[in-house]
XYZ file of N, CA, C and O in Angstrom:
592
model
N 145.472 117.518 17.063
C 145.430 116.648 18.196
C 144.829 117.413 19.369
O 145.195 118.560 19.620
N 143.871 116.738 20.133
C 143.236 117.416 21.264
C 144.258 117.726 22.346
O 145.303 117.100 22.459
N 143.904 118.713 23.166
C 144.804 119.154 24.223
C 145.006 118.074 25.275
O 146.082 117.938 25.823
N 143.941 117.301 25.561
C 144.075 116.245 26.565
C 143.550 114.952 25.978
O 142.430 114.869 25.533
N 144.369 113.955 25.986
C 143.963 112.667 25.446
C 144.400 111.590 26.424
O 145.576 111.410 26.669
N 143.380 110.863 26.971
C 143.700 109.798 27.925
C 143.764 108.478 27.178
O 143.054 108.265 26.211
N 144.615 107.591 27.617
C 144.697 106.293 26.958
C 143.410 105.507 27.173
O 142.617 105.775 28.085
N 143.158 104.548 26.322
C 141.947 103.730 26.364
C 141.813 103.011 27.702
O 140.712 102.876 28.235
N 142.862 102.581 28.311
C 142.838 101.893 29.606
C 142.282 102.777 30.713
O 141.571 102.325 31.617
N 142.568 104.077 30.668
C 142.063 104.996 31.687
C 140.549 105.126 31.588
O 139.844 105.177 32.621
N 139.995 105.182 30.383
C 138.530 105.238 30.196
C 137.878 103.961 30.701
O 136.789 103.989 31.297
N 138.530 102.858 30.470
C 137.989 101.575 30.927
C 137.951 101.511 32.455
O 136.970 101.077 33.051
N 138.997 102.003 33.099
C 139.051 102.013 34.569
C 137.971 102.947 35.113
O 137.280 102.630 36.084
N 137.754 104.092 34.493
C 136.710 105.018 34.908
C 135.321 104.365 34.764
O 134.483 104.474 35.654
N 135.113 103.712 33.632
C 133.842 103.010 33.404
C 133.634 101.920 34.458
O 132.546 101.779 35.025
N 134.667 101.149 34.747
C 134.591 100.078 35.736
C 134.291 100.642 37.125
O 133.478 100.078 37.867
N 134.885 101.757 37.486
C 134.606 102.395 38.777
C 133.140 102.824 38.861
O 132.491 102.684 39.908
N 132.609 103.350 37.790
C 131.193 103.763 37.757
C 130.258 102.574 37.917
O 129.272 102.632 38.670
N 130.558 101.480 37.241
C 129.735 100.266 37.356
C 129.789 99.720 38.774
O 128.767 99.326 39.347
N 130.979 99.688 39.363
C 131.110 99.195 40.738
C 130.374 100.096 41.732
O 129.751 99.609 42.684
N 130.413 101.405 41.532
C 129.684 102.333 42.411
C 128.179 102.088 42.295
O 127.464 102.041 43.306
N 127.674 101.914 41.080
C 126.250 101.614 40.883
C 125.872 100.279 41.531
O 124.807 100.161 42.160
N 126.721 99.284 41.396
C 126.453 97.985 42.010
C 126.403 98.102 43.532
O 125.550 97.495 44.192
N 127.303 98.894 44.104
C 127.321 99.100 45.547
C 126.038 99.781 46.013
O 125.413 99.355 46.989
N 125.605 100.842 45.319
C 124.365 101.521 45.687
C 123.157 100.611 45.510
O 122.221 100.631 46.318
N 123.136 99.795 44.485
C 122.031 98.839 44.281
C 122.001 97.817 45.412
O 120.926 97.472 45.933
N 123.163 97.340 45.827
C 123.232 96.387 46.940
C 122.724 97.025 48.230
O 121.959 96.417 48.979
N 123.140 98.254 48.513
C 122.681 98.955 49.721
C 121.167 99.179 49.681
O 120.476 99.003 50.691
N 120.630 99.557 48.532
C 119.184 99.761 48.406
C 118.439 98.449 48.635
O 117.417 98.418 49.339
N 118.951 97.357 48.082
C 118.314 96.046 48.275
C 118.372 95.625 49.744
O 117.384 95.120 50.292
N 119.490 95.863 50.401
C 119.624 95.512 51.818
C 118.657 96.321 52.671
O 117.983 95.780 53.561
N 118.548 97.613 52.423
C 117.616 98.451 53.185
C 116.163 98.060 52.920
O 115.346 98.033 53.829
N 115.834 97.758 51.694
C 114.463 97.335 51.346
C 114.118 96.018 52.041
O 113.032 95.862 52.597
N 115.041 95.070 52.056
C 114.819 93.787 52.733
C 114.660 93.994 54.239
O 113.783 93.395 54.862
N 115.488 94.835 54.815
C 115.389 95.140 56.245
C 114.042 95.783 56.565
O 113.385 95.417 57.541
N 113.591 96.718 55.752
C 112.297 97.382 55.943
C 111.150 96.375 55.874
O 110.252 96.392 56.713
N 111.184 95.476 54.885
C 110.133 94.460 54.770
C 110.114 93.538 55.986
O 109.052 93.197 56.505
N 111.279 93.133 56.461
C 111.375 92.245 57.618
C 110.846 92.931 58.876
O 110.083 92.327 59.640
N 111.221 94.171 59.089
C 110.727 94.906 60.254
C 109.218 95.114 60.188
O 108.522 95.018 61.196
N 108.698 95.393 59.023
C 107.252 95.569 58.846
C 106.501 94.275 59.168
O 105.473 94.286 59.844
N 107.022 93.144 58.717
C 106.397 91.839 59.002
C 106.467 91.519 60.496
O 105.496 91.024 61.077
N 107.582 91.801 61.136
C 107.711 91.565 62.569
C 106.734 92.437 63.355
O 106.124 91.973 64.321
N 106.578 93.681 62.960
C 105.622 94.571 63.634
C 104.203 94.044 63.474
O 103.408 94.082 64.420
N 103.855 93.553 62.313
C 102.519 92.992 62.086
C 102.282 91.787 62.986
O 101.215 91.631 63.576
N 103.284 90.953 63.147
C 103.143 89.774 64.005
C 102.995 90.152 65.469
O 102.258 89.516 66.204
N 103.705 91.181 65.895
C 103.632 91.604 67.294
C 102.279 92.246 67.586
O 101.678 92.014 68.628
N 101.788 93.037 66.672
C 100.530 93.751 66.877
C 99.331 92.817 66.817
O 98.401 92.949 67.601
N 99.318 91.860 65.896
C 98.151 90.980 65.755
C 98.071 90.031 66.947
O 99.045 89.391 67.312
N 96.889 89.951 67.571
C 96.753 89.099 68.754
C 96.750 87.620 68.378
O 96.135 87.220 67.398
N 97.446 86.849 69.142
C 97.491 85.402 68.959
C 96.462 84.791 69.900
O 96.507 85.023 71.095
N 95.528 84.061 69.338
C 94.483 83.457 70.160
C 95.062 82.313 70.988
O 95.710 81.424 70.459
N 94.826 82.323 72.312
C 95.271 81.186 73.129
C 94.424 79.964 72.799
O 93.272 80.094 72.375
N 94.966 78.777 72.969
C 94.214 77.569 72.620
C 92.892 77.470 73.385
O 92.806 77.778 74.565
N 91.874 77.026 72.661
C 90.547 76.817 73.219
C 90.207 75.350 73.028
O 90.344 74.817 71.923
N 89.793 74.675 74.103
C 89.414 73.262 74.028
C 87.941 73.122 74.382
O 87.473 73.700 75.368
N 87.215 72.374 73.566
C 85.812 72.082 73.830
C 85.699 70.594 74.147
O 85.965 69.750 73.292
N 85.326 70.287 75.381
C 85.189 68.911 75.842
C 83.723 68.526 75.797
O 82.886 69.178 76.439
N 83.412 67.495 75.028
C 82.033 67.025 74.945
C 81.675 66.330 76.253
O 82.370 65.425 76.692
N 80.598 66.759 76.889
C 80.160 66.186 78.151
C 79.234 65.010 77.860
O 78.299 65.125 77.084
N 79.512 63.878 78.493
C 78.654 62.704 78.344
C 78.981 61.820 77.160
O 78.346 60.798 76.971
N 79.947 62.186 76.338
C 80.291 61.312 75.216
C 81.350 60.313 75.670
O 82.208 60.610 76.473
N 81.239 59.120 75.153
C 82.183 58.080 75.550
C 82.749 57.448 74.299
O 81.979 56.942 73.482
N 84.014 57.447 74.018
C 85.083 58.023 74.831
C 85.032 59.551 74.767
O 84.414 60.123 73.882
N 85.691 60.178 75.705
C 85.677 61.638 75.794
C 86.217 62.242 74.498
O 87.285 61.883 74.028
N 85.435 63.151 73.933
C 85.804 63.792 72.679
C 86.200 65.231 72.985
O 85.490 65.948 73.691
N 87.341 65.649 72.458
C 87.846 67.000 72.697
C 88.230 67.617 71.353
O 88.899 66.991 70.542
N 87.798 68.853 71.147
C 88.198 69.612 69.970
C 89.027 70.798 70.434
O 88.626 71.513 71.349
N 90.193 71.005 69.802
C 91.075 72.111 70.174
C 91.213 73.073 68.995
O 91.328 72.638 67.849
N 91.235 74.357 69.336
C 91.340 75.390 68.307
C 92.369 76.428 68.724
O 92.456 76.791 69.886
N 93.140 76.905 67.744
C 94.101 77.982 67.985
C 93.839 79.158 67.050
O 94.601 80.110 67.042
N 92.761 79.094 66.294
C 92.400 80.188 65.395
C 91.472 81.152 66.130
O 90.760 80.749 67.043
N 91.453 82.446 65.759
C 90.671 83.421 66.520
C 89.170 83.441 66.222
O 88.426 84.114 66.906
N 88.707 82.695 65.229
C 87.286 82.683 64.903
C 86.851 81.255 64.601
O 87.379 80.629 63.678
N 85.905 80.734 65.403
C 85.442 79.350 65.255
C 83.935 79.367 65.071
O 83.195 79.770 65.966
N 83.499 78.948 63.905
C 82.073 78.820 63.616
C 81.648 77.418 64.032
O 82.287 76.433 63.669
N 80.572 77.321 64.809
C 80.079 76.031 65.291
C 78.735 75.762 64.641
O 77.864 76.641 64.615
N 78.571 74.542 64.122
C 77.287 74.203 63.523
C 77.310 72.873 62.817
O 78.291 72.138 62.839
N 76.177 72.584 62.180
C 75.995 71.329 61.452
C 76.578 71.402 60.049
O 76.749 70.390 59.387
N 76.877 72.583 59.587
C 77.443 72.784 58.255
C 78.862 72.228 58.207
O 79.703 72.615 59.020
N 79.148 71.314 57.255
C 80.506 70.746 57.176
C 81.598 71.793 56.924
O 82.766 71.540 57.173
N 81.233 72.970 56.458
C 82.226 74.022 56.227
C 82.594 74.747 57.518
O 83.516 75.558 57.528
N 81.899 74.465 58.603
C 82.192 75.107 59.896
C 83.530 74.615 60.428
O 83.919 73.472 60.215
N 84.216 75.492 61.174
C 85.477 75.090 61.804
C 85.221 74.024 62.870
O 86.043 73.151 63.097
N 84.071 74.127 63.543
C 83.677 73.135 64.545
C 82.394 72.485 64.061
O 81.288 72.920 64.378
N 82.559 71.439 63.281
C 81.421 70.737 62.681
C 80.951 69.663 63.649
O 81.698 68.760 64.019
N 79.687 69.788 64.079
C 79.088 68.805 64.981
C 77.837 68.273 64.296
O 76.913 69.025 63.995
N 77.856 66.985 64.040
C 76.730 66.363 63.348
C 75.674 65.963 64.382
O 75.726 64.892 64.967
N 74.738 66.879 64.615
C 73.657 66.657 65.576
C 72.422 67.380 65.047
O 72.486 68.551 64.693
N 71.266 66.695 65.015
C 70.064 67.312 64.438
C 69.526 68.503 65.245
O 68.737 69.284 64.729
N 69.950 68.669 66.496
C 69.460 69.793 67.301
C 70.251 71.073 67.051
O 69.876 72.126 67.564
N 71.317 70.997 66.281
C 72.117 72.169 65.946
C 71.664 72.763 64.634
O 71.236 72.041 63.728
N 71.769 74.074 64.533
C 71.523 74.752 63.260
C 72.775 74.630 62.399
O 73.856 74.321 62.908
N 72.625 74.887 61.115
C 73.782 74.801 60.216
C 74.875 75.759 60.672
O 76.055 75.427 60.665
N 74.488 76.952 61.060
C 75.425 77.940 61.612
C 74.856 78.344 62.965
O 74.077 79.278 63.073
N 75.236 77.630 63.987
C 74.610 77.736 65.294
C 75.202 78.866 66.156
O 74.475 79.706 66.671
N 76.512 78.870 66.332
C 77.159 79.847 67.213
C 78.541 80.196 66.684
O 79.092 79.495 65.835
N 79.081 81.278 67.221
C 80.429 81.710 66.843
C 81.230 81.943 68.116
O 80.775 82.615 69.037
N 82.422 81.365 68.146
C 83.382 81.610 69.221
C 84.481 82.479 68.613
O 85.045 82.127 67.577
N 84.749 83.616 69.241
C 85.750 84.519 68.670
C 86.664 85.050 69.764
O 86.251 85.222 70.907
N 87.903 85.297 69.368
C 88.898 85.840 70.295
C 89.197 87.275 69.892
O 89.696 87.549 68.811
N 88.839 88.214 70.767
C 89.186 89.610 70.570
C 89.161 90.304 71.922
O 88.550 89.818 72.869
N 89.861 91.435 71.996
C 90.003 92.178 73.253
C 90.565 91.281 74.352
O 90.132 91.323 75.496
N 91.478 90.409 73.980
C 92.198 89.460 74.853
C 91.278 88.489 75.591
O 91.631 87.977 76.654
N 90.093 88.200 75.033
C 89.170 87.244 75.646
C 88.452 86.440 74.568
O 88.279 86.894 73.445
N 88.024 85.245 74.950
C 87.178 84.437 74.084
C 85.727 84.827 74.337
O 85.306 85.005 75.480
N 84.943 84.940 73.271
C 83.541 85.330 73.335
C 82.699 84.279 72.620
O 83.169 83.624 71.694
N 81.440 84.135 73.033
C 80.486 83.265 72.344
C 79.267 84.108 71.984
O 78.858 84.988 72.739
N 78.736 83.846 70.805
C 77.490 84.500 70.408
C 76.637 83.531 69.602
O 77.148 82.704 68.845
N 75.339 83.613 69.817
C 74.384 82.791 69.085
C 74.148 83.440 67.725
O 74.097 84.661 67.616
N 74.020 82.627 66.696
C 73.834 83.154 65.345
C 72.384 83.013 64.880
O 72.124 82.732 63.714
N 71.453 83.190 65.813
C 70.034 83.072 65.457
C 69.615 81.633 65.270
O 68.760 81.337 64.429
N 70.178 80.746 66.051
C 69.887 79.319 65.923
C 68.467 78.995 66.386
O 67.868 79.741 67.162
N 67.957 77.867 65.929
C 66.603 77.443 66.285
C 66.507 77.042 67.755
O 65.575 77.435 68.447
N 67.462 76.271 68.248
C 67.417 75.754 69.622
C 68.272 76.547 70.604
O 68.521 76.084 71.707
N 68.724 77.709 70.231
C 69.472 78.641 71.088
C 70.816 78.087 71.565
O 71.115 76.904 71.445
N 71.564 79.002 72.122
C 72.850 78.706 72.736
C 72.754 79.128 74.192
O 72.274 80.224 74.489
N 73.198 78.266 75.103
C 73.135 78.554 76.530
C 74.534 78.493 77.123
O 75.291 77.566 76.847
N 74.852 79.477 77.955
C 76.120 79.517 78.673
C 75.801 79.423 80.157
O 75.139 80.307 80.703
N 76.230 78.326 80.766
C 75.957 78.062 82.186
C 74.465 78.175 82.505
O 74.058 78.729 83.519
N 73.631 77.670 81.592
C 72.184 77.638 81.804
C 71.444 78.896 81.404
O 70.225 78.940 81.454
N 72.140 79.939 80.987
C 71.519 81.199 80.592
C 71.611 81.365 79.079
O 72.676 81.182 78.495
N 70.485 81.716 78.455
C 70.469 81.909 77.006
C 71.397 83.051 76.611
O 71.446 84.083 77.277
N 72.115 82.848 75.531
C 73.049 83.849 75.011
C 72.296 84.682 73.976
O 71.919 84.174 72.923
N 72.091 85.954 74.287
C 71.407 86.847 73.362
C 72.379 87.710 72.584
O 72.188 88.007 71.426
N 73.428 88.144 73.238
C 74.468 88.961 72.613
C 75.811 88.334 72.983
O 75.869 87.457 73.837
N 76.910 88.763 72.352
C 78.214 88.166 72.675
C 78.533 88.240 74.167
O 78.326 89.255 74.811
N 79.011 87.093 74.699
C 79.318 86.958 76.120
C 80.732 86.387 76.253
O 81.139 85.530 75.470
N 81.455 86.839 77.278
C 82.821 86.375 77.530
C 82.794 84.949 78.073
O 81.986 84.607 78.931
N 83.700 84.115 77.558
C 83.864 82.740 78.038
C 85.005 82.675 79.044
O 86.009 83.373 78.897
N 84.851 81.827 80.048
C 85.944 81.550 80.979
C 86.133 80.048 81.043
O 85.239 79.278 80.687
N 87.285 79.638 81.513
C 87.580 78.220 81.604
C 86.625 77.556 82.593
O 86.371 78.073 83.681
N 86.059 76.432 82.201
C 85.121 75.706 83.046
C 83.665 76.001 82.734
O 82.774 75.357 83.303
N 83.393 76.953 81.851
C 82.012 77.262 81.477
C 81.376 76.074 80.774
O 82.041 75.323 80.060
N 80.056 75.939 80.985
C 79.293 74.904 80.290
C 78.516 75.574 79.165
O 77.773 76.528 79.390
N 78.697 75.070 77.971
C 78.081 75.621 76.782
C 77.132 74.578 76.220
O 77.540 73.441 75.966
N 75.853 74.946 76.059
C 74.880 74.017 75.467
C 74.413 74.596 74.149
O 73.858 75.680 74.098
N 74.680 73.851 73.111
C 74.271 74.208 71.758
C 73.234 73.190 71.322
O 73.576 72.040 71.032
N 71.958 73.587 71.298
C 70.901 72.620 71.019
C 70.923 71.563 72.098
O 70.766 71.854 73.275
N 71.156 70.310 71.712
C 71.237 69.213 72.673
C 72.654 68.780 72.990
O 72.860 67.764 73.659
N 73.647 69.522 72.551
C 75.050 69.161 72.746
C 75.619 69.960 73.920
O 75.521 71.185 73.942
N 76.203 69.251 74.894
C 76.824 69.899 76.045
C 78.341 69.906 75.869
O 78.943 68.863 75.586
N 78.938 71.065 76.072
C 80.391 71.215 75.947
C 80.921 71.924 77.177
O 80.276 72.820 77.710
N 82.112 71.510 77.607
C 82.807 72.239 78.664
C 83.935 73.002 77.999
O 84.742 72.438 77.244
N 83.991 74.292 78.265
C 85.015 75.165 77.692
C 86.253 75.156 78.590
O 86.135 75.342 79.794
N 87.402 74.948 77.990
C 88.672 75.046 78.723
C 89.620 75.912 77.925
O 89.908 75.638 76.772
N 90.071 76.961 78.588
C 91.052 77.843 77.972
C 92.423 77.385 78.414
O 92.714 77.318 79.589
N 93.236 77.028 77.435
C 94.555 76.475 77.725
C 95.621 77.518 77.510
O 95.468 78.436 76.721
N 96.723 77.397 78.229
C 97.837 78.343 78.074
C 99.003 77.700 77.413
O 99.375 76.668 77.429
């Protein structure tokens, strides 16, 4: 007979304690992993800039037509895949791009046939937009309004 012999119930209690300890550590690891993922997602949301609403008011159209955007990149053109699709023969398929970066809205011409004009001046390189600017894309007149 061995020098030390524990009853079967004692081995079962030891086994149960080990399983419970493993379950506790697994729960703590899962909680920390979930917390880490949540904090990482919150940091990404805080760091990524949220584009303020941009409204394009068609000048001279009756009834007044307004397009509003809250996305940071708006492609304007005759192409139906554009975010701002305007069916007008004076527009190129991909006429201009409105983009939000460096805490400002910008407009740039994409090599269109009839050019893009901001307040009567041709847009050659990206230019900052302000509320009240007049944007002419081909034969289409738009008033830019930055909303808060």
